[in-house]
Coordinates of C-alpha atoms in Angstrom, one line a residue:
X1245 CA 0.0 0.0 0.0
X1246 CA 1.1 3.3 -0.8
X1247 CA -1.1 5.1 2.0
X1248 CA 1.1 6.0 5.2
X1249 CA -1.6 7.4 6.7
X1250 CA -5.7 7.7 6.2
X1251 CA -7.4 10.5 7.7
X1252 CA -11.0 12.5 7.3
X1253 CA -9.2 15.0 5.1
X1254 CA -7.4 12.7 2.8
X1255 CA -4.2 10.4 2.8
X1256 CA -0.8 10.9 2.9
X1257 CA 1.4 8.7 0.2
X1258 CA 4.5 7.8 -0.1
X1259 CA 5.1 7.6 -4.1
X1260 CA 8.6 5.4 -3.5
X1261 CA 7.3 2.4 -1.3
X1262 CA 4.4 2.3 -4.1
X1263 CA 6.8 2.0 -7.2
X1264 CA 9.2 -0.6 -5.3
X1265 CA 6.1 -2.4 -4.3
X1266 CA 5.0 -3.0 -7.9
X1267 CA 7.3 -6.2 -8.2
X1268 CA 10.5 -5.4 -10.0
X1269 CA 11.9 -8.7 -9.7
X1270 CA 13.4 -9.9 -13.1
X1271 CA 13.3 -14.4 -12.6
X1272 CA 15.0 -17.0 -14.2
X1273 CA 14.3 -20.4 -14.0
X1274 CA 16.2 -21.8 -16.7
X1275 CA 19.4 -23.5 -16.2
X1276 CA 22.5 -23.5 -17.9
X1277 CA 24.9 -26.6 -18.1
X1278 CA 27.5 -25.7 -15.7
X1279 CA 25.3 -23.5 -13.5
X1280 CA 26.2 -20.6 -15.6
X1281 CA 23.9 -18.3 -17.3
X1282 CA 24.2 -17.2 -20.6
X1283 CA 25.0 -13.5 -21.2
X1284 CA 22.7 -12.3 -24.2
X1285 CA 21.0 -9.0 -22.7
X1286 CA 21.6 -5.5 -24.5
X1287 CA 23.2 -2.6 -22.9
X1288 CA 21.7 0.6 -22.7
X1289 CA 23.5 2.4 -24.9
X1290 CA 22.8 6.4 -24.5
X1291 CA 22.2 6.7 -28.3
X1292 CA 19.5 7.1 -29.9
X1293 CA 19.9 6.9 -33.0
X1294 CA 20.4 2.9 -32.6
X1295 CA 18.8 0.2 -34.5
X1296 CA 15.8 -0.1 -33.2
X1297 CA 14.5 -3.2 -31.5
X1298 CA 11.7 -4.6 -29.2
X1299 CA 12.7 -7.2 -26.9
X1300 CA 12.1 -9.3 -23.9
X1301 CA 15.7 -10.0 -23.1
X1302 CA 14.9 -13.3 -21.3
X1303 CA 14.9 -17.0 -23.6
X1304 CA 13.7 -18.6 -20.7
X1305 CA 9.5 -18.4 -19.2
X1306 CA 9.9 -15.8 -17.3
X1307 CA 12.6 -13.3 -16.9
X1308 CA 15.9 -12.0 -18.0
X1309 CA 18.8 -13.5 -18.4
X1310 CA 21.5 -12.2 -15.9
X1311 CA 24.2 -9.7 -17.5
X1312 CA 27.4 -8.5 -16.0
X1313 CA 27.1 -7.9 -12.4
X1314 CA 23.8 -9.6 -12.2
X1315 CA 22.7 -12.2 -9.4
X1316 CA 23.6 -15.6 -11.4
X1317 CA 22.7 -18.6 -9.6
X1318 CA 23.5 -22.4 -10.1
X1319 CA 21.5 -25.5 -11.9
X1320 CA 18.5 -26.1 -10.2
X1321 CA 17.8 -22.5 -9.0
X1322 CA 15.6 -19.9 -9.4
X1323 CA 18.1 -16.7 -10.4
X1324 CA 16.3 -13.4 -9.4
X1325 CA 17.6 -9.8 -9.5
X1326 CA 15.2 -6.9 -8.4
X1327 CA 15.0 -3.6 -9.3
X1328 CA 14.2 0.0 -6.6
X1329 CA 13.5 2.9 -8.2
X1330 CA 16.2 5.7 -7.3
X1331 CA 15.9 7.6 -3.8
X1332 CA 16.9 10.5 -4.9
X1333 CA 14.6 11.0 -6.9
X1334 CA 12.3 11.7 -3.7
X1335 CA 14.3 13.5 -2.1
X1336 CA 12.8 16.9 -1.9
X1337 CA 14.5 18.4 1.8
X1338 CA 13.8 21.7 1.5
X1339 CA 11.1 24.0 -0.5
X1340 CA 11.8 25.1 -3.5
X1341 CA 11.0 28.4 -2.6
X1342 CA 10.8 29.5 1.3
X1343 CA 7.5 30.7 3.0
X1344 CA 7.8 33.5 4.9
X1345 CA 7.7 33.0 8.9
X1346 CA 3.4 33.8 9.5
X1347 CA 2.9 31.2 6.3
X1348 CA 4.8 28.1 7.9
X1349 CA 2.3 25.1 8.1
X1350 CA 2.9 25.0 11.7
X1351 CA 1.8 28.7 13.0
X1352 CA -1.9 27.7 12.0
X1353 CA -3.6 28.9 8.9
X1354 CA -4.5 32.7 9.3
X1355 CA -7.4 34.3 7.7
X1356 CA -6.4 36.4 4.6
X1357 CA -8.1 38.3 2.2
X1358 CA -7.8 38.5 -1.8
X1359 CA -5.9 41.3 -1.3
X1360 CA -3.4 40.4 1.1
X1361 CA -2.7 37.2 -1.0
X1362 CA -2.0 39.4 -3.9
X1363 CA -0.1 41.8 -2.3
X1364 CA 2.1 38.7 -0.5
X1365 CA 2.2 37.2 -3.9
X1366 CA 3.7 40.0 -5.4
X1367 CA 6.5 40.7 -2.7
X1368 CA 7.5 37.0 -3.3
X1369 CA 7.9 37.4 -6.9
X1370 CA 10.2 40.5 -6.6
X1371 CA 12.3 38.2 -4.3
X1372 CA 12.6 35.6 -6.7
X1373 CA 12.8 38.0 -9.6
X1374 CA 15.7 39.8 -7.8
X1375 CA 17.5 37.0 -6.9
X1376 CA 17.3 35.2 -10.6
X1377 CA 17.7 38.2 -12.5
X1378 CA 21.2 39.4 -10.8
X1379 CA 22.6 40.4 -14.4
X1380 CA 19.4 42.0 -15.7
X1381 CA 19.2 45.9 -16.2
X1382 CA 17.6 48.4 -13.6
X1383 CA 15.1 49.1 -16.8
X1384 CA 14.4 45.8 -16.8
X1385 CA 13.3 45.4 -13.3
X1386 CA 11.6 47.8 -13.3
X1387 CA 9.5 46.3 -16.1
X1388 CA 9.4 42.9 -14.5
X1389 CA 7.8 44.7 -11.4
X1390 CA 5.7 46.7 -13.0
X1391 CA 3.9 44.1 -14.5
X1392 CA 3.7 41.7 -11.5
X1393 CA 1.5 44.8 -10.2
X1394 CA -0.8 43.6 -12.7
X1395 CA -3.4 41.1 -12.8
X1396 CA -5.2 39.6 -16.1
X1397 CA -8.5 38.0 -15.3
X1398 CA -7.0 34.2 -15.4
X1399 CA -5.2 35.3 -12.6
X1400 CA -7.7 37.0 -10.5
X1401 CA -9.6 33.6 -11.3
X1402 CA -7.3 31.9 -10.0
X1403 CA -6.5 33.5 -6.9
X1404 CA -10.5 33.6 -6.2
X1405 CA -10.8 30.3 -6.6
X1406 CA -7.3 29.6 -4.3
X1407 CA -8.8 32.0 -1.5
X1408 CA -11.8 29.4 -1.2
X1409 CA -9.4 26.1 -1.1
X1410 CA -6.8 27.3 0.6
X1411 CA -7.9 26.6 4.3
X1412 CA -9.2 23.1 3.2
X1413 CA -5.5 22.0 1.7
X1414 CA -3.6 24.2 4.8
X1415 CA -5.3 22.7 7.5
X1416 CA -5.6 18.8 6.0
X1417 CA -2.1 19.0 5.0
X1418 CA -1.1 20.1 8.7
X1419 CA -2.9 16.9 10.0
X1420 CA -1.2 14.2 7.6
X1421 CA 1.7 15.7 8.3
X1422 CA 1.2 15.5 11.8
X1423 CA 0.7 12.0 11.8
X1424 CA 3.3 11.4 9.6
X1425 CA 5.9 13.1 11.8
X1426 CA 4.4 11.1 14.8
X1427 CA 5.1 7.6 12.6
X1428 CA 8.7 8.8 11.7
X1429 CA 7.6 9.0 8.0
X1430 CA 8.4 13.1 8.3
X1431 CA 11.3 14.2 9.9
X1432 CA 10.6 18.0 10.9
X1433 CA 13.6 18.3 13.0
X1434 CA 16.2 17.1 10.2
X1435 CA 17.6 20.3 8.8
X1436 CA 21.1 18.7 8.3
X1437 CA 19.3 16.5 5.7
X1438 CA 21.5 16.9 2.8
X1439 CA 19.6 16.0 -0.4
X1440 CA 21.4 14.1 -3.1
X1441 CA 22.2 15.9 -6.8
X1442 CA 19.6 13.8 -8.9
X1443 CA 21.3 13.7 -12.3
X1444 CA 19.3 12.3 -15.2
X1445 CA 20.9 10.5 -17.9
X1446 CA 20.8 12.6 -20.6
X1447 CA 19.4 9.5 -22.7
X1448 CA 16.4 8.7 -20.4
X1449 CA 13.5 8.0 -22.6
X1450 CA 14.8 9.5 -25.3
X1451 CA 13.3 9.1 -28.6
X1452 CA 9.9 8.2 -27.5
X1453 CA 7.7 10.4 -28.4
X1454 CA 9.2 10.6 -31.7
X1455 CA 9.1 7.0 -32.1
X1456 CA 5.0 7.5 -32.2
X1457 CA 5.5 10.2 -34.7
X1458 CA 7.4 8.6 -37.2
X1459 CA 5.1 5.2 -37.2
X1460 CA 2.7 7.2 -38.6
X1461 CA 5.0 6.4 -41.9
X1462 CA 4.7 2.7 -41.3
X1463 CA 1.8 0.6 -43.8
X1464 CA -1.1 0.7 -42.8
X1465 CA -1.9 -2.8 -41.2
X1466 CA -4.9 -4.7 -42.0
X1467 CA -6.8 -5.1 -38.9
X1468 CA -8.2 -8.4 -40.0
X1469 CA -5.1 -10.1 -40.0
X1470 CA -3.2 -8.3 -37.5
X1471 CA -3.3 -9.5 -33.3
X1472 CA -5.2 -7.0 -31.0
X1473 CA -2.5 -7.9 -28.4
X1474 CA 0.9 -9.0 -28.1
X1475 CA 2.0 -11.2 -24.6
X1476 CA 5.3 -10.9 -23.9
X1477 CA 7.2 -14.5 -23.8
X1478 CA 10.1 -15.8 -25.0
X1479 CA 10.7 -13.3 -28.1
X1480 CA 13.9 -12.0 -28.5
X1481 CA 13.0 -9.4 -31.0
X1482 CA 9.6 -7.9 -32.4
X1483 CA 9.3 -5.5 -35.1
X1484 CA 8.3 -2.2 -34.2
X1485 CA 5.1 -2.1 -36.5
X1486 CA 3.6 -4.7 -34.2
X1487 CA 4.8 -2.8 -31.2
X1488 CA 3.2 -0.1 -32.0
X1489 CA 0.0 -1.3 -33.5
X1490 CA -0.8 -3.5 -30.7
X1491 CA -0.9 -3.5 -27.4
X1492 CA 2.1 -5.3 -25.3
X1493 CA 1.1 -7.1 -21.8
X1494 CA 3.0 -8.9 -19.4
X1495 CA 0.7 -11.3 -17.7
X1496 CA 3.9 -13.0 -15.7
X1497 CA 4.2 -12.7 -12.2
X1498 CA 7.7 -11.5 -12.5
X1499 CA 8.8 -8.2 -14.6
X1500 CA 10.3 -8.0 -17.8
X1501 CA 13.0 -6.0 -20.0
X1502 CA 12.1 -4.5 -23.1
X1503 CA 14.7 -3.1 -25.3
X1504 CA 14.0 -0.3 -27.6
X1505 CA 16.0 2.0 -29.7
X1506 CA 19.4 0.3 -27.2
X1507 CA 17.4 1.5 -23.9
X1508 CA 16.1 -1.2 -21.7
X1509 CA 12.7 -0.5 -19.9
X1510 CA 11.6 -2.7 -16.9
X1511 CA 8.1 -3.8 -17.4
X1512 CA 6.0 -4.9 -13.9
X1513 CA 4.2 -8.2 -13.7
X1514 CA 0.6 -7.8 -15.1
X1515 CA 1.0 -4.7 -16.1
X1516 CA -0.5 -3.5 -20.2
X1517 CA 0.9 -0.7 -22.3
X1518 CA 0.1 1.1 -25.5
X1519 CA 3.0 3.1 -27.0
X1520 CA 1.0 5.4 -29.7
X1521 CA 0.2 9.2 -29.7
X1522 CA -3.4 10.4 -30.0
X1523 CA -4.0 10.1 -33.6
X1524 CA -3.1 6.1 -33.2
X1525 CA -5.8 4.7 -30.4
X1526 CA -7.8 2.1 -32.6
X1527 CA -5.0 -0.5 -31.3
X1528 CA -6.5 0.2 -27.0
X1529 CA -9.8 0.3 -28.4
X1530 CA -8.9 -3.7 -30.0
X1531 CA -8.2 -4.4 -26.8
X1532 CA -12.0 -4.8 -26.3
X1533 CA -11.5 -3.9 -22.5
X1534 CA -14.0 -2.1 -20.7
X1535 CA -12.5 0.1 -17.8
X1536 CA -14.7 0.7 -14.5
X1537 CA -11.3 3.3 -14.1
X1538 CA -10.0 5.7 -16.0
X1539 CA -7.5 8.6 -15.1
X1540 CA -7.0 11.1 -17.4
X1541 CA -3.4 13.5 -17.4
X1542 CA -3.3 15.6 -20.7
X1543 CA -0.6 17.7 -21.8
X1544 CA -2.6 21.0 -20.9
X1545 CA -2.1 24.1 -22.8
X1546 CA 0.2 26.7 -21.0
X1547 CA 2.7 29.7 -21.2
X1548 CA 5.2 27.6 -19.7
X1549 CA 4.8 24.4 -22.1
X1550 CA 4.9 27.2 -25.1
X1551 CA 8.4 29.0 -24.0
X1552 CA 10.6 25.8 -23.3
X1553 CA 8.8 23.4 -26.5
X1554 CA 9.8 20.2 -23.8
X1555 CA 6.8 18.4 -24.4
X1556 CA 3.5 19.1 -26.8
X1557 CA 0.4 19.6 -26.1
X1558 CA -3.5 19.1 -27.3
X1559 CA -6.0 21.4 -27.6
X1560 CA -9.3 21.5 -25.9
X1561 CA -11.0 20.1 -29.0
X1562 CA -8.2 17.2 -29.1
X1563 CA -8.9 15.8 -25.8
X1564 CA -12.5 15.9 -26.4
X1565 CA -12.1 13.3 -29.4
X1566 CA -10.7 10.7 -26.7
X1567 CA -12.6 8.1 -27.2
X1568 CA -13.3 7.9 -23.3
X1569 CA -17.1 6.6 -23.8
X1570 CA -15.8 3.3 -25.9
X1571 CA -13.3 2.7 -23.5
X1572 CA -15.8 2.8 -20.1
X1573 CA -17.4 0.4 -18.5
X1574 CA -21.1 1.2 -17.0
X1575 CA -20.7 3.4 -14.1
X1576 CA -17.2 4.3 -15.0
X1577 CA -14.8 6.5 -12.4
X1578 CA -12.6 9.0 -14.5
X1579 CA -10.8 11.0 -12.9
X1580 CA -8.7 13.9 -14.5
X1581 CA -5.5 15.5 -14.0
X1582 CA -6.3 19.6 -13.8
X1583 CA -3.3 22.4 -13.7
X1584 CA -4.4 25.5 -11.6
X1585 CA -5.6 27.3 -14.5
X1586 CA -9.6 28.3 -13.8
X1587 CA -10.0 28.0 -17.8
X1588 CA -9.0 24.3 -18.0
X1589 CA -11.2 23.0 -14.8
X1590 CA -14.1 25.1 -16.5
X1591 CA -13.3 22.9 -19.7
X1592 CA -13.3 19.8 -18.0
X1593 CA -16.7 20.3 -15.6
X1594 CA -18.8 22.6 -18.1
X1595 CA -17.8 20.8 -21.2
X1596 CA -15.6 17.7 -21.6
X1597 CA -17.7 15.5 -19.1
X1598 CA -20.8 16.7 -20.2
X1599 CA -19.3 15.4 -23.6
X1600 CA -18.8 12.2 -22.8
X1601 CA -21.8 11.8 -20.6
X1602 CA -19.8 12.1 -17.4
X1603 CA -21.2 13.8 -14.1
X1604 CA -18.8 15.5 -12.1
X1605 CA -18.5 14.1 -8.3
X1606 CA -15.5 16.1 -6.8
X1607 CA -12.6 18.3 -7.0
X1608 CA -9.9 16.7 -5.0
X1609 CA -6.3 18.5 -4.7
X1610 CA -2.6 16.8 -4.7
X1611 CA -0.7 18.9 -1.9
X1612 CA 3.2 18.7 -2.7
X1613 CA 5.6 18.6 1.0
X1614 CA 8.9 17.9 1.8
X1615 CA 10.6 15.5 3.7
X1616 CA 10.1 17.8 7.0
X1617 CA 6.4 18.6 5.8
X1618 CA 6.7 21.6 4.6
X1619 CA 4.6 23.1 1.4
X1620 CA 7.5 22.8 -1.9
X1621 CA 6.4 26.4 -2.6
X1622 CA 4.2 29.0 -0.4
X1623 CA 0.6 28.1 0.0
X1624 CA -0.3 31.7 -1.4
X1625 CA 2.5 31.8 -4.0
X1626 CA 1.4 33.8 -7.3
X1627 CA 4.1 32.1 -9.6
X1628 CA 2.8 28.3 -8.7
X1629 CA 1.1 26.2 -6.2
X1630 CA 2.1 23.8 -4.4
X1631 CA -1.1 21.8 -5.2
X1632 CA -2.9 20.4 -8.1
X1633 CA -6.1 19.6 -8.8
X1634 CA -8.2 16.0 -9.6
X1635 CA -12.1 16.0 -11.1
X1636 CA -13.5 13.1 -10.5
X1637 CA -16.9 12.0 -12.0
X1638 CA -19.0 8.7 -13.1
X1639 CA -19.8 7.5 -16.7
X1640 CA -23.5 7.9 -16.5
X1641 CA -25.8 5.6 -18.2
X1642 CA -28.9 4.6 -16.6
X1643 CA -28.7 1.0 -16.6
X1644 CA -29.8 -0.8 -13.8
X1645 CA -26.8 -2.8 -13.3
X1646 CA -24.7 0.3 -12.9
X1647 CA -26.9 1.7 -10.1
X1648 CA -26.1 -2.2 -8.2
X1649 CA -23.2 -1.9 -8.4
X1650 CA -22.9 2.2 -7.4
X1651 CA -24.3 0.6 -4.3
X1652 CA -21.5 -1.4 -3.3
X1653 CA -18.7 0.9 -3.0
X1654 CA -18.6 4.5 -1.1
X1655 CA -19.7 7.8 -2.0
X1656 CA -16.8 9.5 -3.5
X1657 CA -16.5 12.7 -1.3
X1658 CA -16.6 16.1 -2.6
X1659 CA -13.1 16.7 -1.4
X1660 CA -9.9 15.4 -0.2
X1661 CA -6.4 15.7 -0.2
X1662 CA -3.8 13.7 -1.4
X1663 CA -0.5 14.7 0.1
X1664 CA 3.2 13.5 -0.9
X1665 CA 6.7 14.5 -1.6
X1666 CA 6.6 15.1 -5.2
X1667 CA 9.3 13.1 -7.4
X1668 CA 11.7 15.5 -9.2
X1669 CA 11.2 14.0 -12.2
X1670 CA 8.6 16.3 -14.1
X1671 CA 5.1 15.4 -14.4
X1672 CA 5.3 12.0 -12.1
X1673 CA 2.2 11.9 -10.4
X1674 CA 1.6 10.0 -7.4
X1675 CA -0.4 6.4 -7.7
X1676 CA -4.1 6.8 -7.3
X1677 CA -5.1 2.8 -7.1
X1678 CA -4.7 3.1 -3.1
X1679 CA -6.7 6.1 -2.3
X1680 CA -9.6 5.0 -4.8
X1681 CA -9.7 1.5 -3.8
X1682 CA -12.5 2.1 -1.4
X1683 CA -14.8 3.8 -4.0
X1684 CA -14.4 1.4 -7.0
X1685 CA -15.2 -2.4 -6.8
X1686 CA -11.9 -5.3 -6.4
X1687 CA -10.5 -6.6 -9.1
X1688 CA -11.7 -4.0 -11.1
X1689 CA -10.0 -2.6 -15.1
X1690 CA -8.2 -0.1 -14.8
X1691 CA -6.7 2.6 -17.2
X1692 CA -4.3 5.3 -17.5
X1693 CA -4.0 8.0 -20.5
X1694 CA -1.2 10.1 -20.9
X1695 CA 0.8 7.5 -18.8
X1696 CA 4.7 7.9 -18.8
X1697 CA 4.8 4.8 -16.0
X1698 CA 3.3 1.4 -15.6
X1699 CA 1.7 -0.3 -12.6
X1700 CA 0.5 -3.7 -12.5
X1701 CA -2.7 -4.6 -12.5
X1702 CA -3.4 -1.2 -15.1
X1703 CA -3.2 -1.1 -18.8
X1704 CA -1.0 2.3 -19.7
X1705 CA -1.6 4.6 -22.7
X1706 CA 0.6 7.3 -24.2
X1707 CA 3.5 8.4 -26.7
X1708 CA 5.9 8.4 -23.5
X1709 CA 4.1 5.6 -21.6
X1710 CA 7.8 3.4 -20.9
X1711 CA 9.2 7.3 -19.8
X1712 CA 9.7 6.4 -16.1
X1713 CA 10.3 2.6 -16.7
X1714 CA 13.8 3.3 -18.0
X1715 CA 16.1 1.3 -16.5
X1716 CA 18.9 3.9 -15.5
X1717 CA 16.0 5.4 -13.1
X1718 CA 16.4 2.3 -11.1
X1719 CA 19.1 0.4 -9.4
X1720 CA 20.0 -3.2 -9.3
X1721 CA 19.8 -5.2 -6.1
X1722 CA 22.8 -8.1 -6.2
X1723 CA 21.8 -11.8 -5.1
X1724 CA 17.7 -10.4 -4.3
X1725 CA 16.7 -13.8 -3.5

């Protein structure tokens, strides 16, 4: 379980222990004469230009065959290595930008108006500004300040719809982290902490996204001859065409490595992914699943996205065309990923549910801490939150057999909080499957769209859905028997 603790205002995760609890164990069952296992696994290479291949790297049922520095055991044994996803990657000690002294989460949440949050806002700003613009020009300053004086109405949206939210997320986030100091989870009196550099491999999930776009090249495939899903066995290599025109599941209890374009991604047992961009979903909707949930992260639209081109984005029409209604099963959860923009939770409550005949149930916000519990950024900051926002609402149909089984699970409430130390790693959101258990049947189908990870027991959709699965975001564990 990824819940530490479970209170009236929400839950407070811990986003490692749930990655390292998904089963990255790689098995081997298959001997070698001489007790030695043979080394035919493919290195992760950095480049991306490769050849290109698709492969389980293991010739045996079920896993991998060991490589250098990997457990190897004898004739007759099980070989097992397992895979943790990188600490460091979670270790957030201190905010990213300080709160001043009356706005700590411990002095209590005091009663501001719109205006003072504005004006608090904007002294923040010129301290940032100041201190990240050393080498800029007086004129320039002066320009920067000048316009942080200013507010356009998506702003004073926003900051009217923060002013009714904010005591909610201040005073539920003070009582996780309460009881996750009390548990030792949170360490509030730790300021020696010293958090380690996380460097990225340049090569990471490179390649990905334009992967997607270039199979758009590929023949088309006849669908009447082509399989709706491809299991992943005893392959050594499969052609990309089929990887990407299909979906790829590992129904093993052990994971698997996947090579592609000379980068190895680790695959957890029972776990189903899609690697396509939007204009190629007819291979999910072969699938002929029916999902009873569905969470929902599109690349939003914003200022930010525009300046530094790091990933695309869709429109507001584009998302609409995702074929969410196909995909859901009667009485369907969906719950969707919001950025604090008041146009884009208008979108998603006025129009896109109503589009695909989904009633909205809650708005429930992801608070971002530290290690010692504090907010990443100021509760009141003007620049960014350190919150996000989920809208959750049900497929509606009026079938009788949806309404039985509405009837066996909870209520979903109108709001909660999810709170967690944020992984560094941009747009890694926290695992929902442990906080929504309690309002969606067992055993239930589950989906993820605009996935960069996999989680077992979920099938995964997106143009970067193996992102987080690279192997050099893990490390190996020697002899994990």
């Amino acid at each position: 379980m990824s819940v530490v603790h479970r209170l009236a205002a929400g839950w407070l995760v811990d986003h490692l222990s749930f990655i390292n609890q998904c089963g990255y164990e790689i098995c081997d069952s298959l001997a070698y004469p001489g007790g030695v296992a043979l080394d035919t696994s493919v290195a992760s290479t950095g480049d991306c230009h490769a050849a290109s291949a698709f492969a389980d790297t293991c010739p045996s049922r079920d896993g991998l065959v060991p490589g250098p520095g990997d457990a190897i055991e004898t004739e007759g044994e099980t070989a097992k290595t397992r895979y943790v996803f990188r600490e460091e990657f979670f270790d957030v000690c201190k905010p990213h930008i300080a709160a001043a002294p009356k706005q700590h989460l411990w002095q209590g949440c005091p009663e501001v108006s719109l205006g003072e949050i504005k004006a608090d806002g904007n002294r923040e700003e010129h301290r940032e500004g100041t201190k990240s613009g050393v080498g800029d020009s007086v004129a320039s300053t002066r320009k920067k300040r000048k316009r942080k004086c200013i507010f356009n109405q998506g702003e004073l949206d926003a900051l009217e719809y923060h002013s009714k939210v904010r005591k909610l997320i201040w005073e539920g986030t003070l009582h996780l982290v309460q009881e996750g100091l009390k548990s030792g989870f949170l360490h509030c009196t730790t300021p020696e902490l010293s958090c380690r550099r996380n460097v990225v491999p340049g090569h990471v999930g490179c390649g990905l996204a334009e992967l997607c776009e270039m199979a758009k090249q590929f023949p088309a495939v006849n669908e009447s001859d082509h399989q709706a899903v491809h299991v992943l066995d005893d392959e050594t290599s499969i052609p990309e065409q089929d990887l990407l025109s299909c979906v790829t599941e590992n129904s093993s209890e052990c994971a698997k490595i996947v090579v592609l374009m000379g980068q190895k991604y680790l695959v957890p047992p029972k776990s189903s992914f899609l690697l396509s961009d939007i204009s190629c979903l007819q291979p999910l909707l072969n699938y002929k699943k029916k999902y009873d949930v569905i969470v929902i992260d599109p690349p939003w639209e914003n200022k930010s996205v525009k300046r530094s081109n790091r990933y695309s984005y869709l429109s507001s029409w584009q998302i609409k065309q995702i074929p969410v209604p196909a995909l859901a099963a009667p009485d369907c959860l969906v719950v969707t990923w919001v950025t604090n923009r008041q146009k884009h939770l208008r979108f998603v409550k006025d129009e896109l549910y109503p589009h695909w005949s989904v009633k909205t149930l809650a708005e429930w916000h992801w608070a971002k801490i530290t290690k010692a519990g504090e907010f990443v950024l100021p509760l009141d900051s003007l620049h960014k939150k350190p919150y996000e926002m989920l809208v959750l609402g049900r497929v509606q149909g009026g079938e009788k057999e949806a309404l039985r089984k509405s009837e066996d699970v909870l209520p979903v409430p109108e709001h909660k909080l999810i709170v967690s130390i944020p992984c560094s790693l941009h747009s890694h959101k926290p695992p929902l499957a442990d906080v929504l258990a309690e309002f969606i049947k067992p055993d239930v189908e589950c989906l993820e769209l605009f996935a960069r990870s996999l989680q077992p027991g979920w099938t995964s959709w997106g143009n970067e859905v193996l992102k987080f699965q690279h192997i050099d975001y893990f490390t190996l564990l020697q002899n994990a028997n």
